[in-house]
Every structure is written in C-alpha cells, then in structure tokens.
Short mmCIF file of C-alpha atoms and ligand atoms in Angstrom, two decimals:
data_model
loop_
_atom_site.label_atom_id
_atom_site.label_comp_id
_atom_site.label_asym_id
_atom_site.label_seq_id
_atom_site.Cartn_x
_atom_site.Cartn_y
_atom_site.Cartn_z
CA MET A 79 0.00 0.00 0.00
CA VAL A 80 2.85 2.32 0.85
CA ARG A 81 4.48 1.44 -2.43
CA ARG A 82 1.29 2.20 -4.32
CA ALA A 83 0.68 5.44 -2.43
CA ASN A 84 4.17 6.63 -3.36
CA LEU A 85 3.62 5.61 -6.92
CA PHE A 86 0.60 7.85 -7.33
CA SER A 87 1.56 10.77 -5.13
CA GLY A 88 4.46 11.78 -7.34
CA GLU A 89 6.30 12.97 -4.27
CA ASP A 90 9.64 12.67 -6.03
CA GLY A 91 8.63 15.81 -7.90
CA LYS A 92 8.47 14.04 -11.25
CA LYS A 93 5.50 14.71 -13.38
CA LYS A 94 3.28 11.68 -13.45
CA ARG A 95 3.40 9.80 -16.72
CA VAL A 96 0.14 8.44 -17.99
CA TYR A 97 0.19 5.92 -20.79
CA SER A 98 -2.54 3.90 -22.35
CA SER A 99 -2.59 0.38 -21.03
CA LYS A 100 -2.58 -1.20 -24.45
CA TYR A 101 0.08 -3.55 -23.13
CA ALA A 102 -0.16 -5.09 -19.68
CA LEU A 103 3.49 -4.21 -19.12
CA SER A 104 2.88 -0.50 -19.83
CA SER A 105 3.45 1.68 -16.78
CA ILE A 106 4.10 -1.24 -14.43
CA CYS A 107 7.79 -1.57 -15.35
CA THR A 108 9.88 0.89 -13.43
CA CYS A 109 13.54 1.86 -13.47
CA SER A 110 15.40 1.01 -10.25
CA LYS A 111 17.90 3.79 -10.96
CA CYS A 112 15.74 6.86 -11.54
CA GLY A 113 12.21 5.67 -10.69
CA ASP A 114 10.77 6.48 -14.11
CA ILE A 115 8.69 3.98 -16.03
CA TYR A 116 9.80 1.79 -18.92
CA ARG A 117 8.43 2.36 -22.41
CA ARG A 118 7.92 -0.10 -25.26
CA ILE A 119 10.04 0.65 -28.31
CA SER A 120 10.47 -0.92 -31.75
CA TRP A 121 14.18 -1.13 -32.25
CA ASN A 122 16.31 -1.59 -35.30
CA ASN A 123 19.78 -2.54 -34.25
CA ARG A 124 22.11 -3.05 -37.21
CA GLY A 125 19.24 -4.22 -39.36
CA LYS A 126 17.94 -6.56 -36.69
CA HIS A 127 14.42 -5.70 -35.61
CA SER A 128 13.30 -6.25 -32.04
CA ILE A 129 10.87 -4.95 -29.44
CA VAL A 130 12.57 -3.60 -26.35
CA TRP A 131 11.57 -1.77 -23.19
CA ARG A 132 13.61 1.23 -22.08
CA CYS A 133 13.60 3.74 -19.22
CA CYS A 134 11.77 6.92 -20.36
CA THR A 135 14.35 9.20 -18.76
CA ARG A 136 17.10 7.43 -20.68
CA VAL A 137 15.13 7.59 -23.95
CA GLU A 138 14.39 11.30 -23.55
CA ASN A 139 17.57 12.60 -21.94
CA GLY A 140 20.25 10.08 -22.84
CA PRO A 141 22.54 7.80 -20.85
CA ALA A 142 23.98 10.71 -18.85
CA ALA A 143 20.54 11.18 -17.25
CA CYS A 144 20.01 7.49 -16.55
CA ASP A 145 22.06 4.47 -17.56
CA ALA A 146 19.28 1.95 -17.00
CA PRO A 147 19.55 -1.27 -19.00
CA THR A 148 17.46 -1.91 -22.10
CA VAL A 149 15.36 -5.06 -21.82
CA GLN A 150 14.10 -7.30 -24.61
CA GLU A 151 10.33 -7.67 -24.49
CA THR A 152 10.65 -11.45 -24.58
CA GLU A 153 12.85 -11.36 -21.47
CA LEU A 154 10.34 -9.18 -19.65
CA GLN A 155 7.47 -11.46 -20.64
CA GLN A 156 9.39 -14.56 -19.57
CA THR A 157 10.09 -12.89 -16.23
CA THR A 158 6.37 -12.63 -15.49
CA VAL A 159 5.92 -16.31 -16.45
CA LYS A 160 8.82 -17.27 -14.16
CA ALA A 161 7.42 -15.22 -11.28
CA ILE A 162 3.93 -16.67 -11.57
CA ASN A 163 5.34 -20.19 -11.86
CA LEU A 164 7.59 -19.59 -8.87
CA LEU A 165 4.52 -18.71 -6.83
CA LEU A 166 2.73 -21.81 -8.10
CA ARG A 167 5.70 -23.99 -7.23
CA SER A 168 6.16 -22.62 -3.71
CA SER A 169 5.05 -25.31 -1.35
CA SER A 170 1.49 -24.71 -0.24
CA SER A 171 2.56 -24.46 3.39
CA MET A 172 4.93 -21.62 2.51
CA LEU A 173 2.13 -19.87 0.70
CA ASP A 174 -0.25 -20.32 3.60
CA ILE A 175 2.24 -18.69 5.94
CA LEU A 176 2.75 -15.83 3.52
CA MET A 177 -0.96 -15.21 3.10
CA GLN A 178 -1.53 -15.44 6.84
CA ASN A 179 1.20 -12.91 7.50
CA ILE A 180 -0.42 -10.46 5.14
CA GLU A 181 -3.87 -11.00 6.56
CA THR A 182 -2.60 -10.59 10.11
CA ALA A 183 -0.98 -7.32 9.14
CA LEU A 184 -4.29 -6.21 7.65
CA ALA A 185 -6.45 -7.40 10.54
CA ASP A 186 -5.31 -4.39 12.51
CA ASP A 187 -7.65 -2.08 10.62
CA ASN A 188 -9.03 1.26 11.73
CA ALA A 189 -12.55 0.12 12.62
CA GLY A 190 -12.05 1.06 16.30
CA GLU A 191 -10.77 4.49 15.44
CA LEU A 192 -13.67 5.12 13.07
CA LYS A 193 -16.15 4.14 15.75
CA LYS A 194 -14.55 6.59 18.20
CA ILE A 195 -14.60 9.43 15.69
CA ASN A 196 -18.24 8.77 14.86
CA ALA A 197 -19.15 8.90 18.56
CA VAL A 198 -17.27 12.17 19.12
CA LEU A 199 -18.75 13.63 15.94
CA SER A 200 -22.30 12.93 16.96
CA GLU A 201 -21.68 14.41 20.45
CA LYS A 202 -20.21 17.56 18.96
CA GLN A 203 -23.03 17.90 16.47
CA LYS A 204 -25.55 17.73 19.31
CA GLU A 205 -23.58 20.42 21.19
CA LEU A 206 -23.53 22.59 18.09
CA VAL A 207 -27.30 22.37 17.73
CA LYS A 208 -27.67 23.41 21.39
CA LEU A 209 -25.35 26.41 20.95
CA ALA A 210 -27.11 27.46 17.78
CA TYR A 211 -30.48 27.12 19.45
CA ALA A 212 -29.28 29.29 22.35
CA LYS A 213 -27.97 31.80 19.76
CA LYS A 214 -24.40 31.38 21.10
CA ASP A 215 -21.18 31.46 19.05
CA TYR A 216 -20.40 27.98 17.69
CA THR A 217 -17.62 28.74 15.17
CA THR A 218 -14.90 26.96 17.20
CA LEU A 219 -17.08 23.90 17.51
CA ALA A 220 -17.91 23.99 13.80
CA ASP A 221 -14.19 24.07 13.01
CA GLU A 222 -13.60 21.07 15.28
CA ILE A 223 -16.36 19.20 13.49
CA ASP A 224 -14.82 20.01 10.11
CA LEU A 225 -11.46 18.65 11.26
CA LEU A 226 -13.08 15.48 12.55
CA ARG A 227 -14.94 15.02 9.28
CA ASP A 228 -11.65 15.33 7.36
CA LYS A 229 -10.04 12.76 9.63
CA LYS A 230 -12.98 10.44 9.20
CA GLN A 231 -12.69 10.79 5.42
CA ASP A 232 -8.99 9.84 5.58
CA LEU A 233 -9.83 6.79 7.66
CA LEU A 234 -12.51 5.74 5.19
CA VAL A 235 -10.01 5.99 2.32
CA VAL A 236 -7.53 3.79 4.20
CA LYS A 237 -10.33 1.36 4.98
CA ALA A 238 -11.32 1.11 1.31
CA GLU A 239 -7.67 0.55 0.30
CA THR A 240 -7.29 -2.15 2.92
CA GLU A 241 -10.40 -3.88 1.68
CA GLY A 242 -9.15 -3.68 -1.91
CA PHE A 243 -5.84 -5.19 -0.81
CA LYS A 244 -7.61 -8.03 0.99
CA LYS A 245 -9.52 -8.73 -2.22
CA ARG A 246 -6.24 -8.91 -4.19
CA ILE A 247 -4.91 -11.45 -1.66
CA LYS A 248 -8.03 -13.60 -1.94
CA GLU A 249 -7.85 -13.49 -5.74
CA LEU A 250 -4.24 -14.66 -5.80
CA GLU A 251 -4.98 -17.30 -3.17
CA GLY A 252 -7.86 -18.58 -5.30
CA PHE A 253 -5.75 -18.67 -8.43
CA LEU A 254 -2.93 -20.55 -6.71
CA LYS A 255 -5.31 -23.11 -5.26
CA GLU A 256 -7.13 -23.72 -8.53
CA ALA A 257 -4.22 -23.68 -10.98
CA ASN A 258 -3.16 -27.23 -11.72
CA GLN A 259 -0.24 -26.54 -14.01
CA GLU A 260 2.47 -24.00 -14.58
CA LEU A 261 2.25 -21.40 -17.32
CA THR A 262 4.04 -22.30 -20.52
CA GLU A 263 3.69 -18.96 -22.24
CA TYR A 264 3.24 -15.26 -21.51
CA ASP A 265 -0.28 -14.38 -20.40
CA GLU A 266 -1.23 -10.73 -20.81
CA SER A 267 -4.45 -10.96 -18.78
CA MET A 268 -2.71 -12.69 -15.90
CA VAL A 269 -0.14 -9.91 -15.70
CA ARG A 270 -2.92 -7.31 -15.63
CA LYS A 271 -4.76 -9.19 -12.92
CA TYR A 272 -2.00 -10.14 -10.52
CA ILE A 273 1.11 -8.02 -11.08
CA ASP A 274 1.38 -4.52 -9.69
CA LYS A 275 4.91 -3.61 -10.63
CA ILE A 276 8.16 -4.91 -12.12
CA GLN A 277 11.30 -3.17 -11.00
CA VAL A 278 14.19 -3.44 -13.48
CA TYR A 279 17.76 -3.84 -12.18
CA GLU A 280 21.03 -4.65 -13.97
CA ASP A 281 21.08 -8.21 -12.71
CA LYS A 282 17.50 -8.97 -11.68
CA PHE A 283 13.82 -8.04 -11.81
CA THR A 284 11.68 -7.63 -8.73
CA VAL A 285 8.14 -8.68 -9.53
CA CYS A 286 5.63 -7.20 -7.08
CA PHE A 287 2.25 -8.91 -6.98
CA LYS A 288 -0.89 -6.94 -6.13
CA ALA A 289 -1.36 -9.28 -3.18
CA GLY A 290 1.79 -7.83 -1.62
CA VAL A 291 4.23 -10.62 -2.49
CA ASP A 292 7.53 -9.52 -4.05
CA LEU A 293 9.73 -12.00 -5.91
CA ASP A 294 13.25 -11.51 -7.30
CA ILE A 295 13.91 -13.08 -10.69
CA GLU A 296 17.53 -13.20 -11.83
CA ARG A 297 18.37 -11.91 -15.28
ZN1 ZN B 740 15.93 5.32 -15.37
#
C-alpha cells in the first residue's frame, strides 16, 4: 500500500506519466535507478528488428541522465511467467504462511478508530445544535467538526484501500489453489490481474504482486 501510495503521489517531484494500457506491461515496469517507467520501443539494431523496453528518462535525456539497462520484451514477458510459476511452485505451506502474515498485518484495521470518531462527531453535532439554538457562538465547535470530518474521510479511504488489498490477496490465493499446471507462455491478462509492478535492475527483476508478495527473478 505504501508502495502504491508513493507511486501515485508523485512525491519525487516528477510529473506523473500516464500511458494507455494497451500492453499489460505499460506503466508497471519501473527503473530502479531513476524511478521512471519503462516504455515499449520498436528497435532496429544493425538491421535486426526487435521490441525492447527502455527507461523513459534514458530515452528522452540520454545515458547521462540514466544508464538503465534496455530489456528485450521477450525477457520481460518470460520474467512474469517465471514469477507466476515460482509462486505456483512454492510449497502450499509456505504460501499459507505468507498469506496469513499479510492478513494478520491487515487485521489491525481502523474500525475502532472510526467508531470513536463517529461517537465524538455525533456528540459535537448535538452540542452545536444546542449552541445554535441558544444563539451562542459555535464557530470553534464547527471548526472542530470540520477537522473530525476530514479525519474520518482519511480513515474511510484507508479502509477502502485495505479492503481492496484483501480482495487482491483472496484473488491470488484462489488462483494458486485452482491452478493445476504452470504457465508455458506469456499471459497478458494474468499480468494485468496479478502483477502490480516490475522493477528493473542490472542483474534482476523484482516482480511485485498486487497481493503484496515480491519475488526476485535473476536476469
Ligand atoms: Zn531510469
């Protein structure tokens, strides 16, 4: 969740890049060196045609700006196959532990805090009505209520994200339980469904699943 929040906040000051998701790999491959995303490019290298993925910063500003490696599309696709198969091959007990860990981490949700805020909010709203009825100044109280409402909104957002994350975990769990054989070829829809991000390094890829499992695949 933290990873995703950082991804969308653009707190590194970079303008957010938005690309069409024509390819499942679009905008999920990121450069480990500069944080930018990888872009799909048709490449003609000494007459040899190939499809490669390259760091946008490197494409736009040259190797002095970022010396991230260029990756063949086939290698990237095979990496997702390897990662999914690695998950499938992990002994079921290992997977159970992993899933349990994630669920335990999530169990500590903000339901208690929300309940408290709701109680305080309703008390303060009653007070405000009394003050207004008595024609007394209630601006301070109104400000307090506004702040509480903002806080409640933040908590609701976190709650929704947590629930979304739980759903991702259940989906992956279901897939792993039902799948009876390993993938033999690249599956675009599976990448869209289960993979959140692929970080590109010189010597490895880190494949981050939406369910919160990260796997390193050597290059
Ligand atoms: Zn880069």
